[in-house]
Coordinates of C-alpha atoms in Angstrom, one line a residue:
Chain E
X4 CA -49.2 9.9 4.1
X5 CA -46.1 10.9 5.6
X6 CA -45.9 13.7 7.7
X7 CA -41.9 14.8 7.4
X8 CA -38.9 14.4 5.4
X9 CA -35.6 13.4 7.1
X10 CA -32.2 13.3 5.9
X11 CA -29.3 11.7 7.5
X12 CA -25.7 12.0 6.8
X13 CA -24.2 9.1 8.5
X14 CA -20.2 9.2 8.7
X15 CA -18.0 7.3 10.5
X16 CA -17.1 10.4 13.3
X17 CA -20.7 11.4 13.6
X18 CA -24.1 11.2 12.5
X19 CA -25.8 14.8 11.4
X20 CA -29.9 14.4 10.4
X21 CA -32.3 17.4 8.8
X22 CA -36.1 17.2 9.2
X23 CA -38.0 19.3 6.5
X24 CA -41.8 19.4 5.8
X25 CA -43.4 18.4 3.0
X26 CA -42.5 21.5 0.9
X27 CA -38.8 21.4 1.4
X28 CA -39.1 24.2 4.2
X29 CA -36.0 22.9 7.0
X30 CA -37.4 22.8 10.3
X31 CA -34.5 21.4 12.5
X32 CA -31.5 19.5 12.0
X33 CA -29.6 17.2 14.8
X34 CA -26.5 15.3 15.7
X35 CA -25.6 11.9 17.5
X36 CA -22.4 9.9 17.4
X37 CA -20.7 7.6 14.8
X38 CA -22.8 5.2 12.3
X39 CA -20.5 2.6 11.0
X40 CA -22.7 0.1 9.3
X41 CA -20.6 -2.5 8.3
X42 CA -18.1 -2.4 12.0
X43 CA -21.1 -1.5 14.2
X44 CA -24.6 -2.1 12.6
X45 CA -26.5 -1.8 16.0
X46 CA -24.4 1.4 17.0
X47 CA -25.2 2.5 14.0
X48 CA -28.9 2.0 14.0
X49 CA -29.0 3.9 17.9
X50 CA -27.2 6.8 16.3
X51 CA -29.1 7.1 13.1
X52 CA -32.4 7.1 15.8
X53 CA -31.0 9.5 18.0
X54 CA -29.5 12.0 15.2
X55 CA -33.1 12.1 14.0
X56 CA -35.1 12.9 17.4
X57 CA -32.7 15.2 17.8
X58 CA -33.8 17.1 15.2
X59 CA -37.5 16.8 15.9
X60 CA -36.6 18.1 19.4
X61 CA -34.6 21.0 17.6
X62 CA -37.5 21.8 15.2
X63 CA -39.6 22.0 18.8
X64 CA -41.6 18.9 17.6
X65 CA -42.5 15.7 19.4
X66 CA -39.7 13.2 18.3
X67 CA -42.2 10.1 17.9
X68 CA -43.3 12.1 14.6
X69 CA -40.5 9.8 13.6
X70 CA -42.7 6.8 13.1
X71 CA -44.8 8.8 10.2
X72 CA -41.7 10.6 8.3
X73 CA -39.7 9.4 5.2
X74 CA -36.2 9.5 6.1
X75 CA -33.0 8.9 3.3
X76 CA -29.8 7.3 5.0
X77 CA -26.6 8.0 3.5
X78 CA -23.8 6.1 5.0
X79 CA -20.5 4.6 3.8
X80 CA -20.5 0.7 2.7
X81 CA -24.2 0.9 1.6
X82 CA -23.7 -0.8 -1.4
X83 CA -21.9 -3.2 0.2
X84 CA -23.0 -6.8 0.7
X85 CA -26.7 -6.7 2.5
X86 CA -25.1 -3.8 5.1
X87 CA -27.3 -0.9 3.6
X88 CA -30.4 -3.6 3.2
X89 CA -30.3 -4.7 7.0
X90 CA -30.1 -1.1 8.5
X91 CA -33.3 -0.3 5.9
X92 CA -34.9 -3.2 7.2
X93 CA -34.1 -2.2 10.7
X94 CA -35.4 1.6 11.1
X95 CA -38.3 2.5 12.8
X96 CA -39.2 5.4 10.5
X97 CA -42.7 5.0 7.8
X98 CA -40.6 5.4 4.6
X99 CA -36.4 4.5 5.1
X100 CA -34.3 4.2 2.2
X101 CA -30.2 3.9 2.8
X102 CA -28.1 4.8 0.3
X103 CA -24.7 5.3 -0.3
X104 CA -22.7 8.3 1.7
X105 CA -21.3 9.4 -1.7
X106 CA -25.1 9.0 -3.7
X107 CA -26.1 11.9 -0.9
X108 CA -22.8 13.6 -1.4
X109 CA -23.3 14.0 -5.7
X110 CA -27.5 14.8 -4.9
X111 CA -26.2 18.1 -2.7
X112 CA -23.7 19.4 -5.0
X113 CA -25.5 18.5 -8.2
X114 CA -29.1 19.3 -7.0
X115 CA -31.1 18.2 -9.9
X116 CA -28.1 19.1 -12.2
X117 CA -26.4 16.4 -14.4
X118 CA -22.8 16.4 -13.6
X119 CA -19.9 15.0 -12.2
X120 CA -18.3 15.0 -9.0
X121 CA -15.3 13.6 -7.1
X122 CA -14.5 13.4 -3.5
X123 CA -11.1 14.0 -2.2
X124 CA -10.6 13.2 2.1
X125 CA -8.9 10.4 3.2
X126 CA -9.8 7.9 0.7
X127 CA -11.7 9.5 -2.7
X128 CA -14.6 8.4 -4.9
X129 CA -16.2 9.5 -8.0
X130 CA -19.8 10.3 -9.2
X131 CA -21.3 11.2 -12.7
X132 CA -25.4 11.8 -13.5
X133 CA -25.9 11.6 -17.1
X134 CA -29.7 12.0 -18.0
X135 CA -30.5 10.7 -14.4
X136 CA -28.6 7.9 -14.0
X137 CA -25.8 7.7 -11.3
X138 CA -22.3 6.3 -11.8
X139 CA -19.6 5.7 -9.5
X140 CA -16.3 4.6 -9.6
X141 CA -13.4 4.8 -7.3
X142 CA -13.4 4.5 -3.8
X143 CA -11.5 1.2 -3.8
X144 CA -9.6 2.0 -0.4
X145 CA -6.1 3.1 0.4
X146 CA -4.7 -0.6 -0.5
X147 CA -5.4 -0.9 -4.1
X148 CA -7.1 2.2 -4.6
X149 CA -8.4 5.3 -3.4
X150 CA -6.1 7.1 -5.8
X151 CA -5.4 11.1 -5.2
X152 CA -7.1 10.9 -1.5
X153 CA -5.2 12.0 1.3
X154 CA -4.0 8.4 2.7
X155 CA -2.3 7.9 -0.9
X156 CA -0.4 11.2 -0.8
X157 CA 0.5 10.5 2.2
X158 CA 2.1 7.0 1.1
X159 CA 3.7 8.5 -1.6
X160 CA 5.4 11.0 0.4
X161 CA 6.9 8.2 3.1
X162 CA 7.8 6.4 -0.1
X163 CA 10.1 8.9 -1.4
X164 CA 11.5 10.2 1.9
X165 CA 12.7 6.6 1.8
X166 CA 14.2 6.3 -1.5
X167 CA 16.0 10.2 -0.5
X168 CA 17.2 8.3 2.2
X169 CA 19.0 5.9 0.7
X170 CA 20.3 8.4 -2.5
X171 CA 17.5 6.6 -5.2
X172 CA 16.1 9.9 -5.6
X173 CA 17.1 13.7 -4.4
X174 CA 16.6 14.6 -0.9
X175 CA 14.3 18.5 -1.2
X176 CA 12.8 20.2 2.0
X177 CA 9.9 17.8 2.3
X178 CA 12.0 14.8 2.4
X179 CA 14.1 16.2 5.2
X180 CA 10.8 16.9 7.2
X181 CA 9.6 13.4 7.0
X182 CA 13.2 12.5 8.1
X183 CA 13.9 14.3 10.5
X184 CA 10.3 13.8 12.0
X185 CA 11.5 10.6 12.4
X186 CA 14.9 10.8 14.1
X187 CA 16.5 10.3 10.6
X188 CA 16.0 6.4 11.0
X189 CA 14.3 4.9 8.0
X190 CA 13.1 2.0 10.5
X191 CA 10.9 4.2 12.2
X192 CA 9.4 5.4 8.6
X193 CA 8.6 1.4 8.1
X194 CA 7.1 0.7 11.6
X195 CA 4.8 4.1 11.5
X196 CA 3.6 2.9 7.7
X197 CA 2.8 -0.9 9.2
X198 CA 1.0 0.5 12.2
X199 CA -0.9 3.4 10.8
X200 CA -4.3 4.0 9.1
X201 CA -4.7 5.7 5.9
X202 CA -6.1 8.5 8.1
X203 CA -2.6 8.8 9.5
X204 CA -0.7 8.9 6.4
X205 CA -3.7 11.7 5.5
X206 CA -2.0 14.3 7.7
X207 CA 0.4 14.5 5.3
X208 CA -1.6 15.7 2.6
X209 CA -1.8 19.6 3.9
X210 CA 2.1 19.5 4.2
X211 CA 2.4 18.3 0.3
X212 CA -0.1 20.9 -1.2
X213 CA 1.9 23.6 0.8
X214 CA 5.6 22.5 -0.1
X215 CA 3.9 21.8 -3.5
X216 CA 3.1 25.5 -4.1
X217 CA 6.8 26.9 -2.7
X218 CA 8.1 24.6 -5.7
X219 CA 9.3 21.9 -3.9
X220 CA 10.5 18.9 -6.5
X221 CA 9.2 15.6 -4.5
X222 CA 5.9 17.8 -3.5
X223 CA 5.3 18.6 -6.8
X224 CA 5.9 15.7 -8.6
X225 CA 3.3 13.7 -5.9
X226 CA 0.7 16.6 -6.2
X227 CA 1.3 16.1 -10.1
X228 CA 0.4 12.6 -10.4
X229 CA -2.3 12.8 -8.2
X230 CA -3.8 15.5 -10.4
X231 CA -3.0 13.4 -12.9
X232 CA -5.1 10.2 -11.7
X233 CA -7.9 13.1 -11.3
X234 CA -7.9 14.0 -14.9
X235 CA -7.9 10.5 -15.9
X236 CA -11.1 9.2 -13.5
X237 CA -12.5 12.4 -14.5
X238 CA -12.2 11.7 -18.6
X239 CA -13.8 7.8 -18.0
X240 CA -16.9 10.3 -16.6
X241 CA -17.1 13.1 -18.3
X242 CA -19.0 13.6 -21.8
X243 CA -19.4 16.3 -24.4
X244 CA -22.1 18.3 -23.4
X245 CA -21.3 18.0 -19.5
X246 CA -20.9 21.4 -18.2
X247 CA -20.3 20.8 -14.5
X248 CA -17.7 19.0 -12.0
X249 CA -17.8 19.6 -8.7
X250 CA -15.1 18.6 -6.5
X251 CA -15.7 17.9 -2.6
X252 CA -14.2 17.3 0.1
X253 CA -11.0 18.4 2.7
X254 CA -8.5 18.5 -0.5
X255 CA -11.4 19.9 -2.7
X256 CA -9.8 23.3 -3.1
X257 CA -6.1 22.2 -3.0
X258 CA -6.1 20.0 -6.0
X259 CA -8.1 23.2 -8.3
X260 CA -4.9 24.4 -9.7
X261 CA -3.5 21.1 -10.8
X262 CA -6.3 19.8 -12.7
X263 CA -5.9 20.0 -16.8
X264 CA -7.2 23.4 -18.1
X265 CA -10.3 21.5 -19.8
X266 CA -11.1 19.9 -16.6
X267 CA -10.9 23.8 -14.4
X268 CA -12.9 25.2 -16.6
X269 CA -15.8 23.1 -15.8
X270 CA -15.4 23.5 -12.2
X271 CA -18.3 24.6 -10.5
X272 CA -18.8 25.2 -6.3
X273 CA -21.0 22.4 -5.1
X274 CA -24.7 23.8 -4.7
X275 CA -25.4 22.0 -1.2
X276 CA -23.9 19.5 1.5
X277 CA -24.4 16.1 1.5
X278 CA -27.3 16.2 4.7
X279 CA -29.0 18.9 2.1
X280 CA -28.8 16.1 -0.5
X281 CA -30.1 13.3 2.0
X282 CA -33.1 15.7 2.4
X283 CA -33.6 16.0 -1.2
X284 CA -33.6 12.6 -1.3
X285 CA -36.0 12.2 1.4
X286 CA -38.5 14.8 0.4
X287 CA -39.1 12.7 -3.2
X288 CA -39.4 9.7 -0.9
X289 CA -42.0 11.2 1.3
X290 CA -44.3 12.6 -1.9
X291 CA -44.1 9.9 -4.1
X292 CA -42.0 6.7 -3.3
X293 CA -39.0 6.7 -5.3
X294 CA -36.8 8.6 -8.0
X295 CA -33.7 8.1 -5.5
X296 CA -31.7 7.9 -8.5
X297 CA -33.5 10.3 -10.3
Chain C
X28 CA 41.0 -22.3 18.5
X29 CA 37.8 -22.7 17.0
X30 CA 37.9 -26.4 15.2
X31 CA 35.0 -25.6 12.2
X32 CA 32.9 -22.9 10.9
X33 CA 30.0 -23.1 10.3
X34 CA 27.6 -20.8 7.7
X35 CA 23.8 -20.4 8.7
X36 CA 21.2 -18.9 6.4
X37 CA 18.1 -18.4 8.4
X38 CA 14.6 -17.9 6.6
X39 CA 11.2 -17.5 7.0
X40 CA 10.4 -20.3 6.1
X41 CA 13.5 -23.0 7.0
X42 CA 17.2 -22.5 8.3
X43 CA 20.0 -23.9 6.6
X44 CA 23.3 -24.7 7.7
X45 CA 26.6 -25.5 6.2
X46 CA 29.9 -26.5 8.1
X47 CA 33.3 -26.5 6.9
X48 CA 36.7 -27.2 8.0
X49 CA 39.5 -24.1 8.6
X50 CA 40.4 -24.5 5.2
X51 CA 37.1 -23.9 3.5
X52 CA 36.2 -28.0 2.8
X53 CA 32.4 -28.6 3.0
X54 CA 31.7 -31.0 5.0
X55 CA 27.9 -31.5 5.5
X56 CA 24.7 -29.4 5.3
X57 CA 21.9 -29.5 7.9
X58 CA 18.6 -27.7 7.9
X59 CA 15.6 -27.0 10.2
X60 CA 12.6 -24.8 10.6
X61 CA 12.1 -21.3 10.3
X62 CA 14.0 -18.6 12.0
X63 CA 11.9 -15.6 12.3
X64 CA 14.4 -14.0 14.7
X65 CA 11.8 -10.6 15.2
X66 CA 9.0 -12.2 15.2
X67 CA 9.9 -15.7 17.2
X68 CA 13.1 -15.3 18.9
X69 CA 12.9 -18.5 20.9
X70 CA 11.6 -20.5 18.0
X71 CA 14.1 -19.0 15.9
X72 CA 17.5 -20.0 18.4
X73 CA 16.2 -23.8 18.4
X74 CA 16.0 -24.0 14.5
X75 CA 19.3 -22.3 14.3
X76 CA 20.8 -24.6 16.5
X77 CA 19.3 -27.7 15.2
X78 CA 19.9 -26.5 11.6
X79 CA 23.8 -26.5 12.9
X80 CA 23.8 -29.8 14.7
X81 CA 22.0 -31.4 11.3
X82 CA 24.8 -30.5 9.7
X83 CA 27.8 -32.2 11.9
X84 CA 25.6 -35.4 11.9
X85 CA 25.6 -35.0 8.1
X86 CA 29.2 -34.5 8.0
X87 CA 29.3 -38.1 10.4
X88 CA 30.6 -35.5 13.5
X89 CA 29.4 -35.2 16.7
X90 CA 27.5 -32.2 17.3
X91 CA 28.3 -31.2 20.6
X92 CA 31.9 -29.8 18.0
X93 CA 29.4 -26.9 17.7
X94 CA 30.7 -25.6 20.5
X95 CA 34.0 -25.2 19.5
X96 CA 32.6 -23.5 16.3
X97 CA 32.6 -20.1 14.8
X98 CA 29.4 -19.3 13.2
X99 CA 27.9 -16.7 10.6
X100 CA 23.9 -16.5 10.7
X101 CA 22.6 -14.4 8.3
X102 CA 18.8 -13.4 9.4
X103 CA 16.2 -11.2 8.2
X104 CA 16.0 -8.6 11.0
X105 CA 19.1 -8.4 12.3
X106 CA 20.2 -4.6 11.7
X107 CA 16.9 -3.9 13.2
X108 CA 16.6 -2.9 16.9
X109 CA 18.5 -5.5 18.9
X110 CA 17.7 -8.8 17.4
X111 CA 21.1 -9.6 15.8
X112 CA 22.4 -8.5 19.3
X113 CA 19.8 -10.4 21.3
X114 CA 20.4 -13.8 19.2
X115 CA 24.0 -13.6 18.9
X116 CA 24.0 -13.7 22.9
X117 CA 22.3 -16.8 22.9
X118 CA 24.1 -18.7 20.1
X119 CA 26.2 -21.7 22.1
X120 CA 28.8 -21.6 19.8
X121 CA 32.7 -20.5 20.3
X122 CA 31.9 -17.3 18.5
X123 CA 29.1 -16.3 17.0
X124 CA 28.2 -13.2 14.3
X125 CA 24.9 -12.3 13.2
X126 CA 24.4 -10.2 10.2
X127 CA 21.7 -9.4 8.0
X128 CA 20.1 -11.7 5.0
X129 CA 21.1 -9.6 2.2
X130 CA 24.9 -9.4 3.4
X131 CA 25.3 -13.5 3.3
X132 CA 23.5 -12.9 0.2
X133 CA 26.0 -10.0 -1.5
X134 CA 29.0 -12.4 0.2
X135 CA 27.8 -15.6 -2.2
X136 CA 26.8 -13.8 -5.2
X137 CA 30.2 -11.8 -5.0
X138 CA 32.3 -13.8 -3.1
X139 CA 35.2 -11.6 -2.2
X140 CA 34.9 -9.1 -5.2
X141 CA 33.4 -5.7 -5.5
X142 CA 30.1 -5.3 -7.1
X143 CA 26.2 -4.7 -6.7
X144 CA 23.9 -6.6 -6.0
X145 CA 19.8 -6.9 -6.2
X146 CA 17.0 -9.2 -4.9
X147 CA 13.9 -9.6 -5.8
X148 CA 11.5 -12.0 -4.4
X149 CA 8.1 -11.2 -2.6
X150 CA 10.3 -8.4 -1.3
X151 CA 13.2 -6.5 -2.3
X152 CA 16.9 -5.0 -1.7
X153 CA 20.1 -4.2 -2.8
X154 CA 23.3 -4.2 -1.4
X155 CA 27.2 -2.5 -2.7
X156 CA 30.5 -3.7 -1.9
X157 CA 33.0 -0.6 -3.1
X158 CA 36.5 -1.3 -1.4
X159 CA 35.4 -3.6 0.8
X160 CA 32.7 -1.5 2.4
X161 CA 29.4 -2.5 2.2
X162 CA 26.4 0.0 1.9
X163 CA 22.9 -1.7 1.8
X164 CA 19.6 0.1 0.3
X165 CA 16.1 -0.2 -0.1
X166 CA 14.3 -3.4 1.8
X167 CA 11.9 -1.1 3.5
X168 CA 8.9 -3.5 3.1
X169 CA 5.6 -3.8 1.3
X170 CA 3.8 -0.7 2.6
X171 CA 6.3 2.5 1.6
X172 CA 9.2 0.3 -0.4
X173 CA 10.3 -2.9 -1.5
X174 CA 9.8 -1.4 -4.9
X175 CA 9.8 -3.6 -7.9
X176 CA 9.6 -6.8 -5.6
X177 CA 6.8 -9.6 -6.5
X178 CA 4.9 -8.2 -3.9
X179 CA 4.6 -4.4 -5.1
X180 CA 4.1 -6.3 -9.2
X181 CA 0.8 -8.1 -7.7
X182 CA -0.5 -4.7 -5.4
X183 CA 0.1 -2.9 -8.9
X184 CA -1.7 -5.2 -10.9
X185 CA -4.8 -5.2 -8.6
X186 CA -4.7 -1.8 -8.8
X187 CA -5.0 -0.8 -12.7
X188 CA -7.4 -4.0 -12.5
X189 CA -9.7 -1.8 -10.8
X190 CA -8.9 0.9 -12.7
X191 CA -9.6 -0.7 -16.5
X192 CA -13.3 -1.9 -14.1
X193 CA -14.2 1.5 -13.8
X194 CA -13.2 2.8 -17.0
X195 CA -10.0 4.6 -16.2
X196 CA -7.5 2.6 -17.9
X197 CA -7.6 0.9 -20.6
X198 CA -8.8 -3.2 -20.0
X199 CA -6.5 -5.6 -21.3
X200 CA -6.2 -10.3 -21.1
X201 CA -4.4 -9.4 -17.8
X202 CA -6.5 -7.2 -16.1
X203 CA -9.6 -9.4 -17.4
X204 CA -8.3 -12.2 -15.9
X205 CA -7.5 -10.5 -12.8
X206 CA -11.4 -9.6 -12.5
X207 CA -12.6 -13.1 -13.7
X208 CA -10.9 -14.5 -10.9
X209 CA -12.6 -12.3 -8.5
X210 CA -16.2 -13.2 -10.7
X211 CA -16.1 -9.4 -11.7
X212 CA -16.5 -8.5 -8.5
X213 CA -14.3 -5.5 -7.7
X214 CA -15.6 -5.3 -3.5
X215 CA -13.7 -9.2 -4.0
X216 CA -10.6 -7.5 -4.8
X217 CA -10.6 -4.6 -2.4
X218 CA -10.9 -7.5 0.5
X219 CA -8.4 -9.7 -0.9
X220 CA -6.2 -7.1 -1.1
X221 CA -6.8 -6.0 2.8
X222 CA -6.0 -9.5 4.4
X223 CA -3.5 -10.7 2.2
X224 CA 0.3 -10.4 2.9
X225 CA 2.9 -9.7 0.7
X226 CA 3.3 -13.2 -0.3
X227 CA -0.4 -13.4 -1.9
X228 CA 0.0 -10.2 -4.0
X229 CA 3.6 -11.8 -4.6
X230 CA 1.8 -14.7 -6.6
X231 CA 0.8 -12.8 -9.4
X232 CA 4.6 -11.7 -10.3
X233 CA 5.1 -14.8 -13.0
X234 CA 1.7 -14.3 -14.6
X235 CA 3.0 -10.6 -14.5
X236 CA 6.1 -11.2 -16.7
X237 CA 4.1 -14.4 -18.6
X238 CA 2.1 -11.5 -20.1
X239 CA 4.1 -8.7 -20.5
X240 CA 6.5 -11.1 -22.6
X241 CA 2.9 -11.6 -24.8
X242 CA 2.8 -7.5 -25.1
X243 CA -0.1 -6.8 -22.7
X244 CA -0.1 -3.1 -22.4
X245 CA -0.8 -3.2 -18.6
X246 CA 1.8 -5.5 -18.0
X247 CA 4.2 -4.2 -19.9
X248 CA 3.5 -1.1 -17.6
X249 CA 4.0 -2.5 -14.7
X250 CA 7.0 -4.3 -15.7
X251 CA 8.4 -1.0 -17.4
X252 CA 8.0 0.9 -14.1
X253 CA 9.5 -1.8 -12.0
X254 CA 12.7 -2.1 -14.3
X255 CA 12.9 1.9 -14.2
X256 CA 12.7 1.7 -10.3
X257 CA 15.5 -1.2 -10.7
X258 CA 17.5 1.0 -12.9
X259 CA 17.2 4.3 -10.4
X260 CA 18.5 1.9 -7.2
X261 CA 21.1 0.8 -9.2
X262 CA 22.5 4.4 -10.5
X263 CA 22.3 5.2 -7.1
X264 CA 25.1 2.6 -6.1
X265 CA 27.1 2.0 -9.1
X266 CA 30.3 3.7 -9.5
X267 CA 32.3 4.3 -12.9
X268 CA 34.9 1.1 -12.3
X269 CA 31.9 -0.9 -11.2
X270 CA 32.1 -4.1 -13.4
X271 CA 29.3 -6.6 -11.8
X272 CA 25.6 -6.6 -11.1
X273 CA 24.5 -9.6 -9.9
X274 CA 20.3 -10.1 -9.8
X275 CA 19.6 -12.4 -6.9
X276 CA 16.1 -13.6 -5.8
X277 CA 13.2 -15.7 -7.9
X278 CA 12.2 -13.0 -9.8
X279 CA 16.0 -11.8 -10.8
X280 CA 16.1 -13.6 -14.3
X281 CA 12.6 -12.2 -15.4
X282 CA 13.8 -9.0 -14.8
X283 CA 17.3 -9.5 -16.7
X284 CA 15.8 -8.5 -20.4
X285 CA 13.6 -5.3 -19.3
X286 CA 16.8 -3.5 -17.8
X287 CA 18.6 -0.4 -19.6
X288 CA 21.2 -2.0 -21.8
X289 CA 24.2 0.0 -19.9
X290 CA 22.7 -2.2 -16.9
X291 CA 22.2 -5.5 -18.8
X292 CA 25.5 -5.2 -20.0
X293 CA 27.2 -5.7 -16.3
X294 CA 25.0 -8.8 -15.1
X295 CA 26.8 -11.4 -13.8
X296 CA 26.2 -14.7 -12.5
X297 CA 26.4 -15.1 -8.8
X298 CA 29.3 -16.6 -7.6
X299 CA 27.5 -19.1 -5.1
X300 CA 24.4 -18.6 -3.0
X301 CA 23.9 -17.0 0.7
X302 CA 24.7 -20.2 2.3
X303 CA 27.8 -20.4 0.9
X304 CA 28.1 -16.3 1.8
X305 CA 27.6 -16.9 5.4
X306 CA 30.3 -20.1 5.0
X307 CA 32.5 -17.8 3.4
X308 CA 32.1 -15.0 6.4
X309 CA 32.7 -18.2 9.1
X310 CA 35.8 -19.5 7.8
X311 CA 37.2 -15.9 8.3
X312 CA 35.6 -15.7 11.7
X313 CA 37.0 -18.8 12.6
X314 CA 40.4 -17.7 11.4
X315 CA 40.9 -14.5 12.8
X316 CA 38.2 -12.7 14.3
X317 CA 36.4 -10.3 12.2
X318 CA 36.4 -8.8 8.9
X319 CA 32.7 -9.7 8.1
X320 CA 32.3 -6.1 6.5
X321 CA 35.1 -6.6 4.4

């Protein structure tokens, strides 16, 4: 029998971990650094470890109480390769299962709930649960994918500064920022985009929504087609009697305005945090075994 | 008094040389390894040189005339930072001008005439000549430009094959064939599509226009969007009098039927190719200095 429920949200910045008892009552929750499973499995594993005693120690309870507790892992690249299968294998808790950061993400702001619900940071994802089964699509990366996420606005925007640069397209306030950010010289432009992460061409994103709203043309027309790529992922998910999308992350509440009226209308606030889904999660674990997609 | 001029064309992947007498006579061609002047300079100044002295011994001369020369390279790189500057420095000839790819290009395909040009290979740019001035656009490279080049076709197609995966577009022969190729395995895409270089999304540009000619709906997109892009650059630089567009580039005759009409209907063959360009620019050089603009 296991004694405690844990729930970890692992993310690439920082790890955050919830202990509960049995009856879903939260007792402590905890903190430790980055858990990058697929760039730094036995980082990872420390922090995962540490984020949980942590929380013991927070809930005034010996951290070896660990060894007898159910714990859920969510963490990025889970479902990729055997990643999420070695750190399972690895943990030192009675019950581990690791699932995907976005799984833990659609569990908080869902609950129980059928529903849909896409993810807008950096990159973005989507989730569905129809009559308990999960879907996801999206989350493809900034490359070929991650559509409407901050990196991809971002890209967009450098894009067009460009082509206003060279008269392809007109020049409007936010085209003159980027330019002038960047001494005017177009080279500049091409060496930040060859030496930047897609969290770099994410700053961007705040700047868009903002010029977006005062009505500027290359804003709007980026903010548009991103809304636009929304509404589509959102139509390949979404089916007649669904009542509910909920829309996360940093751009969550930026991209509300642009979505199709059908697709506002369903939007509802997300009912917890991802590190309250991982402790959902972990509390069906710790009663009876399974239903992780459930 | 320089004695022979000498045209350079210096690629990625080989340097070719061309040498001529005062009065425009070809005399022998020459060629040698790459000349990557930004990312090799060294490498680049010995191929460059050797392409040159390949040429004279192919013309039955003796090379060491190379330094009574004038000489036009045309290089990939050169209007960036200072390596035209650096490279001309070095160049052992009697005088020695180094301009940009796409110039030796615009100086074939024209020849002395006014006109725009476009090139389309794994990457892409255009160039103008309007009264003898030259204005240059677009080239930016694959991450933020280089619209409509092979490159930017394959990164597309990648793309909406994910898409049509998941759901969100429509799936069509092309994008199934896409995914069959990756055994239906979208995580294969996504890390194709983070280590490969233009040149690998570049291969999928013929299958691109192979299928879009057949009426797939995705290529057709893709195509459509690319042509529109080609159209916008080229409304950007064409001027009412304008008479000739000439398509340059490996990808330039697949384009030629998916252009607006008003745009079809000034494509001309190029003149000669950007060997011949940078021959053309040498023979002036080595008659009275400069006019390499003009």
């Amino acid at each position: 029998m296991t004694q405690f429920a844990i729930g970890i949200d692992g993310g690439g910045t920082s790890c955050r971990a919830a202990v509960a008892d049995e009856k879903g009552n939260m007792l402590g929750i905890g903190k430790a650094g980055a858990a990058n499973i697929m760039s730094d499995p036995q980082g990872a594993l420390a922090n995962i470890v540490a984020s949980a005693r942590d929380a013991f120690s927070n809930a005034g309870l010996d951290p070896e109480a660990l060894r007898s507790s159910a714990v859920v892992l969510g963490a990025a690249g889970a479902n990729i390769g055997a990643y999420g299968a070695r750190i399972q294998e690895a943990l030192p808790f009675a019950k581990s299962r690791v699932v995907t950061d976005s799984l833990i993400a659609l569990q908080g702001a869902l609950g129980r709930s059928d529903g849909v619900v896409g993810a807008f940071g950096t990159g973005s994802v989507y989730g569905a649960r129809r009559n308990g089964e999960v879907k996801e699509i999206g989350g493809w990366g900034f490359v070929v994918g991650d559509q409407s996420s901050g990196a991809r606005l971002g890209r967009d925007l450098l894009e067009l500064a460009l082509l206003a640069h060279d008269g392809v397209c007109s020049a409007t306030d936010i085209t003159r920022i980027v330019m002038d950010e960047f001494a005017g010289d177009p080279q500049k432009v091409v060496e930040f985009a060859h030496i930047s992460k897609p969290r770099d061409f994410a700053r961007y994103a705040p700047m868009i929504f903002d010029q977006a709203r005062l009505g500027d043309a290359v804003a709007v027309q980026i903010v548009q087609r991103a809304a636009r790529d929304i509404d589509q992922s959102l139509d390949a998910l979404l089916w007649p009697e669904c009542k509910t999308v909920c829309l996360l992350g940093g751009l969550a509440g930026a991209y509300r305005a642009w979505l199709r009226p059908d697709h506002q209308a369903l939007l509802a606030e997300p009912k917890a945090d991802a590190l309250q889904g991982a402790v959902s999660f972990a509390i069906d674990l710790a009663g009876n075994g399974e239903r992780l997609h459930a």
